[in-house]
JSON list of C-alpha atoms in Angstrom, two decimals:
[
{"chain": "A", "resi": 754, "resn": "GLY", "atom": "CA", "xyz": [76.83, 23.00, -7.87]},
{"chain": "A", "resi": 755, "resn": "ARG", "atom": "CA", "xyz": [79.30, 20.45, -6.63]},
{"chain": "A", "resi": 756, "resn": "LYS", "atom": "CA", "xyz": [78.74, 18.75, -3.34]},
{"chain": "A", "resi": 757, "resn": "THR", "atom": "CA", "xyz": [81.62, 19.66, -1.06]},
{"chain": "A", "resi": 758, "resn": "LYS", "atom": "CA", "xyz": [82.69, 17.83, 2.04]},
{"chain": "A", "resi": 759, "resn": "LYS", "atom": "CA", "xyz": [84.30, 19.41, 5.07]},
{"chain": "A", "resi": 760, "resn": "LEU", "atom": "CA", "xyz": [87.76, 18.21, 5.94]},
{"chain": "A", "resi": 761, "resn": "TYR", "atom": "CA", "xyz": [89.17, 18.70, 9.42]},
{"chain": "A", "resi": 762, "resn": "LEU", "atom": "CA", "xyz": [92.84, 18.53, 10.30]},
{"chain": "A", "resi": 763, "resn": "ASN", "atom": "CA", "xyz": [93.22, 17.26, 13.86]},
{"chain": "A", "resi": 764, "resn": "ILE", "atom": "CA", "xyz": [96.47, 18.04, 15.57]},
{"chain": "A", "resi": 765, "resn": "LYS", "atom": "CA", "xyz": [97.51, 16.83, 19.00]},
{"chain": "A", "resi": 766, "resn": "LYS", "atom": "CA", "xyz": [99.31, 19.53, 20.94]},
{"chain": "A", "resi": 767, "resn": "GLU", "atom": "CA", "xyz": [101.39, 18.73, 23.99]},
{"chain": "A", "resi": 768, "resn": "GLN", "atom": "CA", "xyz": [100.96, 21.43, 26.65]},
{"chain": "A", "resi": 769, "resn": "ASN", "atom": "CA", "xyz": [104.20, 20.52, 28.43]},
{"chain": "A", "resi": 770, "resn": "TRP", "atom": "CA", "xyz": [107.06, 21.47, 26.09]},
{"chain": "A", "resi": 771, "resn": "ASP", "atom": "CA", "xyz": [109.65, 19.34, 27.94]},
{"chain": "A", "resi": 772, "resn": "ARG", "atom": "CA", "xyz": [107.48, 16.27, 27.43]},
{"chain": "A", "resi": 773, "resn": "ALA", "atom": "CA", "xyz": [106.79, 17.11, 23.78]},
{"chain": "A", "resi": 774, "resn": "ALA", "atom": "CA", "xyz": [110.52, 17.45, 23.05]},
{"chain": "A", "resi": 775, "resn": "GLN", "atom": "CA", "xyz": [111.06, 13.81, 24.05]},
{"chain": "A", "resi": 776, "resn": "ARG", "atom": "CA", "xyz": [109.19, 12.57, 20.95]},
{"chain": "A", "resi": 777, "resn": "PRO", "atom": "CA", "xyz": [109.72, 13.45, 17.29]},
{"chain": "A", "resi": 778, "resn": "CYS", "atom": "CA", "xyz": [107.64, 16.54, 16.43]},
{"chain": "A", "resi": 779, "resn": "VAL", "atom": "CA", "xyz": [106.26, 17.63, 13.08]},
{"chain": "A", "resi": 780, "resn": "THR", "atom": "CA", "xyz": [108.96, 19.96, 11.76]},
{"chain": "A", "resi": 781, "resn": "SER", "atom": "CA", "xyz": [108.14, 20.29, 8.06]},
{"chain": "A", "resi": 782, "resn": "LEU", "atom": "CA", "xyz": [105.13, 20.34, 5.72]},
{"chain": "A", "resi": 783, "resn": "ALA", "atom": "CA", "xyz": [104.77, 19.82, 1.97]},
{"chain": "A", "resi": 784, "resn": "LEU", "atom": "CA", "xyz": [101.84, 19.75, -0.47]},
{"chain": "A", "resi": 785, "resn": "ILE", "atom": "CA", "xyz": [101.97, 17.37, -3.40]},
{"chain": "A", "resi": 786, "resn": "PHE", "atom": "CA", "xyz": [100.00, 17.02, -6.64]},
{"chain": "A", "resi": 787, "resn": "PRO", "atom": "CA", "xyz": [100.16, 13.35, -7.74]},
{"chain": "A", "resi": 788, "resn": "ASP", "atom": "CA", "xyz": [98.64, 14.22, -11.14]},
{"chain": "A", "resi": 789, "resn": "LYS", "atom": "CA", "xyz": [101.76, 16.36, -11.75]},
{"chain": "A", "resi": 790, "resn": "ASN", "atom": "CA", "xyz": [104.03, 13.40, -10.98]},
{"chain": "A", "resi": 791, "resn": "GLU", "atom": "CA", "xyz": [104.78, 14.54, -7.45]},
{"chain": "A", "resi": 792, "resn": "PHE", "atom": "CA", "xyz": [105.35, 11.94, -4.78]},
{"chain": "A", "resi": 793, "resn": "VAL", "atom": "CA", "xyz": [105.70, 11.93, -1.00]},
{"chain": "A", "resi": 794, "resn": "PRO", "atom": "CA", "xyz": [109.17, 13.42, -0.40]},
{"chain": "A", "resi": 795, "resn": "PRO", "atom": "CA", "xyz": [111.81, 11.20, 1.26]},
{"chain": "A", "resi": 796, "resn": "GLY", "atom": "CA", "xyz": [111.44, 11.22, 5.05]},
{"chain": "A", "resi": 797, "resn": "PHE", "atom": "CA", "xyz": [107.85, 12.52, 4.87]},
{"chain": "A", "resi": 798, "resn": "SER", "atom": "CA", "xyz": [104.50, 10.80, 5.53]},
{"chain": "A", "resi": 799, "resn": "VAL", "atom": "CA", "xyz": [101.16, 11.65, 3.96]},
{"chain": "A", "resi": 800, "resn": "VAL", "atom": "CA", "xyz": [98.15, 12.71, 6.04]},
{"chain": "A", "resi": 801, "resn": "ARG", "atom": "CA", "xyz": [95.58, 9.89, 5.93]},
{"chain": "A", "resi": 802, "resn": "ARG", "atom": "CA", "xyz": [91.81, 9.84, 6.29]},
{"chain": "A", "resi": 803, "resn": "TYR", "atom": "CA", "xyz": [90.46, 8.72, 9.63]},
{"chain": "A", "resi": 804, "resn": "GLY", "atom": "CA", "xyz": [86.99, 7.69, 10.70]},
{"chain": "A", "resi": 805, "resn": "ASP", "atom": "CA", "xyz": [85.13, 7.96, 7.39]},
{"chain": "A", "resi": 806, "resn": "LYS", "atom": "CA", "xyz": [82.48, 5.39, 6.65]},
{"chain": "A", "resi": 807, "resn": "PRO", "atom": "CA", "xyz": [83.33, 3.25, 3.59]},
{"chain": "A", "resi": 808, "resn": "SER", "atom": "CA", "xyz": [79.70, 3.68, 2.45]},
{"chain": "A", "resi": 809, "resn": "GLU", "atom": "CA", "xyz": [80.41, 7.44, 2.13]},
{"chain": "A", "resi": 810, "resn": "GLY", "atom": "CA", "xyz": [83.55, 6.96, 0.05]},
{"chain": "A", "resi": 811, "resn": "GLY", "atom": "CA", "xyz": [85.92, 7.04, 3.01]},
{"chain": "A", "resi": 812, "resn": "ASP", "atom": "CA", "xyz": [88.70, 4.64, 3.84]},
{"chain": "A", "resi": 813, "resn": "ASP", "atom": "CA", "xyz": [91.14, 4.75, 6.75]},
{"chain": "A", "resi": 814, "resn": "GLN", "atom": "CA", "xyz": [93.94, 3.52, 4.48]},
{"chain": "A", "resi": 815, "resn": "ASN", "atom": "CA", "xyz": [93.75, 6.25, 1.83]},
{"chain": "A", "resi": 816, "resn": "PRO", "atom": "CA", "xyz": [95.60, 9.56, 1.86]},
{"chain": "A", "resi": 817, "resn": "ALA", "atom": "CA", "xyz": [93.36, 12.54, 2.66]},
{"chain": "A", "resi": 818, "resn": "ASN", "atom": "CA", "xyz": [92.73, 14.51, -0.53]},
{"chain": "A", "resi": 819, "resn": "LEU", "atom": "CA", "xyz": [92.50, 18.14, 0.63]},
{"chain": "A", "resi": 820, "resn": "ASN", "atom": "CA", "xyz": [90.76, 19.05, -2.62]},
{"chain": "A", "resi": 821, "resn": "PHE", "atom": "CA", "xyz": [88.03, 16.41, -2.38]},
{"chain": "A", "resi": 822, "resn": "GLY", "atom": "CA", "xyz": [84.95, 17.55, -4.27]},
{"chain": "A", "resi": 823, "resn": "LEU", "atom": "CA", "xyz": [86.39, 20.91, -5.35]},
{"chain": "A", "resi": 824, "resn": "SER", "atom": "CA", "xyz": [88.22, 20.05, -8.57]},
{"chain": "A", "resi": 825, "resn": "ASP", "atom": "CA", "xyz": [89.53, 17.06, -10.41]},
{"chain": "A", "resi": 826, "resn": "GLU", "atom": "CA", "xyz": [93.09, 17.59, -9.16]},
{"chain": "A", "resi": 827, "resn": "PRO", "atom": "CA", "xyz": [93.96, 15.74, -5.93]},
{"chain": "A", "resi": 828, "resn": "VAL", "atom": "CA", "xyz": [96.13, 17.58, -3.38]},
{"chain": "A", "resi": 829, "resn": "PHE", "atom": "CA", "xyz": [97.79, 15.86, -0.42]},
{"chain": "A", "resi": 830, "resn": "LEU", "atom": "CA", "xyz": [99.49, 17.23, 2.70]},
{"chain": "A", "resi": 831, "resn": "CYS", "atom": "CA", "xyz": [102.74, 15.58, 3.78]},
{"chain": "A", "resi": 832, "resn": "TYR", "atom": "CA", "xyz": [104.64, 16.04, 7.03]},
{"chain": "A", "resi": 833, "resn": "ARG", "atom": "CA", "xyz": [108.02, 15.13, 8.49]},
{"chain": "A", "resi": 834, "resn": "ARG", "atom": "CA", "xyz": [108.65, 14.26, 12.12]},
{"chain": "A", "resi": 835, "resn": "SER", "atom": "CA", "xyz": [112.04, 14.88, 13.66]},
{"chain": "A", "resi": 836, "resn": "ARG", "atom": "CA", "xyz": [113.74, 15.52, 16.97]},
{"chain": "A", "resi": 837, "resn": "GLU", "atom": "CA", "xyz": [115.87, 18.09, 15.17]},
{"chain": "A", "resi": 838, "resn": "GLY", "atom": "CA", "xyz": [114.52, 21.29, 13.70]},
{"chain": "A", "resi": 839, "resn": "ASN", "atom": "CA", "xyz": [111.82, 23.69, 14.75]},
{"chain": "A", "resi": 840, "resn": "PRO", "atom": "CA", "xyz": [108.48, 22.06, 15.67]},
{"chain": "A", "resi": 841, "resn": "ILE", "atom": "CA", "xyz": [105.33, 23.33, 13.96]},
{"chain": "A", "resi": 842, "resn": "THR", "atom": "CA", "xyz": [102.99, 24.84, 16.55]},
{"chain": "A", "resi": 843, "resn": "GLY", "atom": "CA", "xyz": [100.15, 26.13, 14.38]},
{"chain": "A", "resi": 844, "resn": "ILE", "atom": "CA", "xyz": [98.55, 25.79, 10.93]},
{"chain": "A", "resi": 845, "resn": "VAL", "atom": "CA", "xyz": [95.98, 28.10, 9.32]},
{"chain": "A", "resi": 846, "resn": "PRO", "atom": "CA", "xyz": [94.40, 28.28, 5.83]},
{"chain": "A", "resi": 847, "resn": "LEU", "atom": "CA", "xyz": [94.72, 31.60, 3.97]},
{"chain": "A", "resi": 848, "resn": "GLN", "atom": "CA", "xyz": [92.62, 33.04, 1.16]},
{"chain": "A", "resi": 849, "resn": "PRO", "atom": "CA", "xyz": [94.54, 35.97, -0.35]},
{"chain": "A", "resi": 850, "resn": "ALA", "atom": "CA", "xyz": [91.64, 36.73, -2.75]},
{"chain": "A", "resi": 851, "resn": "ILE", "atom": "CA", "xyz": [89.48, 37.90, 0.16]},
{"chain": "A", "resi": 852, "resn": "GLY", "atom": "CA", "xyz": [92.28, 39.93, 1.73]},
{"chain": "A", "resi": 853, "resn": "GLU", "atom": "CA", "xyz": [93.45, 37.50, 4.41]},
{"chain": "A", "resi": 854, "resn": "ALA", "atom": "CA", "xyz": [96.95, 38.41, 5.54]},
{"chain": "A", "resi": 855, "resn": "VAL", "atom": "CA", "xyz": [99.67, 36.11, 6.82]},
{"chain": "A", "resi": 856, "resn": "PRO", "atom": "CA", "xyz": [99.43, 36.13, 10.62]},
{"chain": "A", "resi": 857, "resn": "GLU", "atom": "CA", "xyz": [102.47, 37.42, 12.44]},
{"chain": "A", "resi": 858, "resn": "GLY", "atom": "CA", "xyz": [105.04, 34.68, 13.03]},
{"chain": "A", "resi": 859, "resn": "PHE", "atom": "CA", "xyz": [103.58, 32.39, 10.32]},
{"chain": "A", "resi": 860, "resn": "THR", "atom": "CA", "xyz": [105.21, 31.22, 7.08]},
{"chain": "A", "resi": 861, "resn": "VAL", "atom": "CA", "xyz": [103.21, 30.45, 3.92]},
{"chain": "A", "resi": 862, "resn": "LEU", "atom": "CA", "xyz": [103.71, 27.12, 2.22]},
{"chain": "A", "resi": 863, "resn": "GLU", "atom": "CA", "xyz": [103.99, 28.62, -1.27]},
{"chain": "A", "resi": 864, "resn": "ARG", "atom": "CA", "xyz": [105.54, 25.88, -3.42]},
{"chain": "A", "resi": 865, "resn": "THR", "atom": "CA", "xyz": [105.43, 22.11, -3.79]},
{"chain": "A", "resi": 866, "resn": "PRO", "atom": "CA", "xyz": [108.58, 19.94, -3.94]},
{"chain": "A", "resi": 867, "resn": "ARG", "atom": "CA", "xyz": [108.63, 20.27, -7.76]},
{"chain": "A", "resi": 868, "resn": "ASN", "atom": "CA", "xyz": [108.03, 24.04, -7.57]},
{"chain": "A", "resi": 869, "resn": "PHE", "atom": "CA", "xyz": [104.32, 24.17, -8.43]},
{"chain": "A", "resi": 870, "resn": "VAL", "atom": "CA", "xyz": [102.19, 26.79, -6.65]},
{"chain": "A", "resi": 871, "resn": "ALA", "atom": "CA", "xyz": [100.94, 25.14, -3.42]},
{"chain": "A", "resi": 872, "resn": "ASN", "atom": "CA", "xyz": [97.29, 26.13, -3.91]},
{"chain": "A", "resi": 873, "resn": "LEU", "atom": "CA", "xyz": [94.98, 23.79, -1.98]},
{"chain": "A", "resi": 874, "resn": "HIS", "atom": "CA", "xyz": [92.30, 24.27, -4.63]},
{"chain": "A", "resi": 875, "resn": "GLY", "atom": "CA", "xyz": [94.62, 23.02, -7.37]},
{"chain": "A", "resi": 876, "resn": "LYS", "atom": "CA", "xyz": [93.28, 24.16, -10.74]},
{"chain": "A", "resi": 877, "resn": "GLY", "atom": "CA", "xyz": [89.86, 25.36, -9.58]},
{"chain": "A", "resi": 878, "resn": "GLY", "atom": "CA", "xyz": [88.46, 28.00, -7.29]},
{"chain": "A", "resi": 879, "resn": "ALA", "atom": "CA", "xyz": [90.00, 30.92, -5.45]},
{"chain": "A", "resi": 880, "resn": "PRO", "atom": "CA", "xyz": [93.54, 30.18, -4.19]},
{"chain": "A", "resi": 881, "resn": "VAL", "atom": "CA", "xyz": [93.88, 28.79, -0.66]},
{"chain": "A", "resi": 882, "resn": "PHE", "atom": "CA", "xyz": [97.28, 28.35, 0.96]},
{"chain": "A", "resi": 883, "resn": "LEU", "atom": "CA", "xyz": [98.47, 26.91, 4.24]},
{"chain": "A", "resi": 884, "resn": "ALA", "atom": "CA", "xyz": [100.49, 28.99, 6.66]},
{"chain": "A", "resi": 885, "resn": "PHE", "atom": "CA", "xyz": [102.33, 27.49, 9.60]},
{"chain": "A", "resi": 886, "resn": "ARG", "atom": "CA", "xyz": [104.06, 28.72, 12.74]},
{"chain": "A", "resi": 887, "resn": "GLN", "atom": "CA", "xyz": [107.18, 27.10, 14.16]},
{"chain": "A", "resi": 888, "resn": "ARG", "atom": "CA", "xyz": [108.75, 27.23, 17.56]},
{"chain": "A", "resi": 889, "resn": "LEU", "atom": "CA", "xyz": [112.03, 28.89, 16.73]},
{"chain": "A", "resi": 890, "resn": "ALA", "atom": "CA", "xyz": [114.53, 27.71, 19.30]},
{"chain": "A", "resi": 891, "resn": "THR", "atom": "CA", "xyz": [117.54, 29.68, 18.09]},
{"chain": "A", "resi": 892, "resn": "LEU", "atom": "CA", "xyz": [116.27, 32.04, 15.39]},
{"chain": "A", "resi": 893, "resn": "GLU", "atom": "CA", "xyz": [114.40, 35.29, 15.67]},
{"chain": "A", "resi": 894, "resn": "THR", "atom": "CA", "xyz": [110.97, 35.36, 14.06]},
{"chain": "A", "resi": 895, "resn": "LEU", "atom": "CA", "xyz": [111.19, 36.66, 10.50]},
{"chain": "A", "resi": 896, "resn": "ARG", "atom": "CA", "xyz": [108.52, 39.01, 9.21]},
{"chain": "A", "resi": 897, "resn": "PRO", "atom": "CA", "xyz": [106.66, 37.21, 6.37]},
{"chain": "A", "resi": 898, "resn": "LEU", "atom": "CA", "xyz": [106.69, 38.77, 2.92]},
{"chain": "A", "resi": 899, "resn": "PRO", "atom": "CA", "xyz": [103.31, 39.49, 1.29]},
{"chain": "A", "resi": 900, "resn": "LEU", "atom": "CA", "xyz": [101.92, 36.62, -0.77]},
{"chain": "A", "resi": 901, "resn": "VAL", "atom": "CA", "xyz": [102.07, 37.51, -4.47]},
{"chain": "A", "resi": 902, "resn": "LEU", "atom": "CA", "xyz": [100.27, 35.45, -7.10]}
]
């Protein structure tokens, strides 16, 4: 089989909300498929690799391909920081094929900027999606709809 490599997404959380609100927070996420002519959306940054050894194929300057070793189609996570909007307070992967449900208060990232299905596995493997939770300052939490493929 293919050799897969674990990928960890490290997120710094500020325990003191008043202090966190002084800096731009991550308020939006997007997945992109460069092979489908998708690019980093305006105002967004791409998640980059950190700490890999160049001898193992890593490079601190390259975007982090979330689909590394799983299929031929690269998938990248993008984020936007802002002082306006609802900050993202949690991210979880979901595998609908094994019956994982969307946790209460989370929203599934279902589509890319060009309306492709935002499956982390791209063309291969069982679908994996990202779900995120936001701190809703003025809105009530909406109950997520079931994920339909």
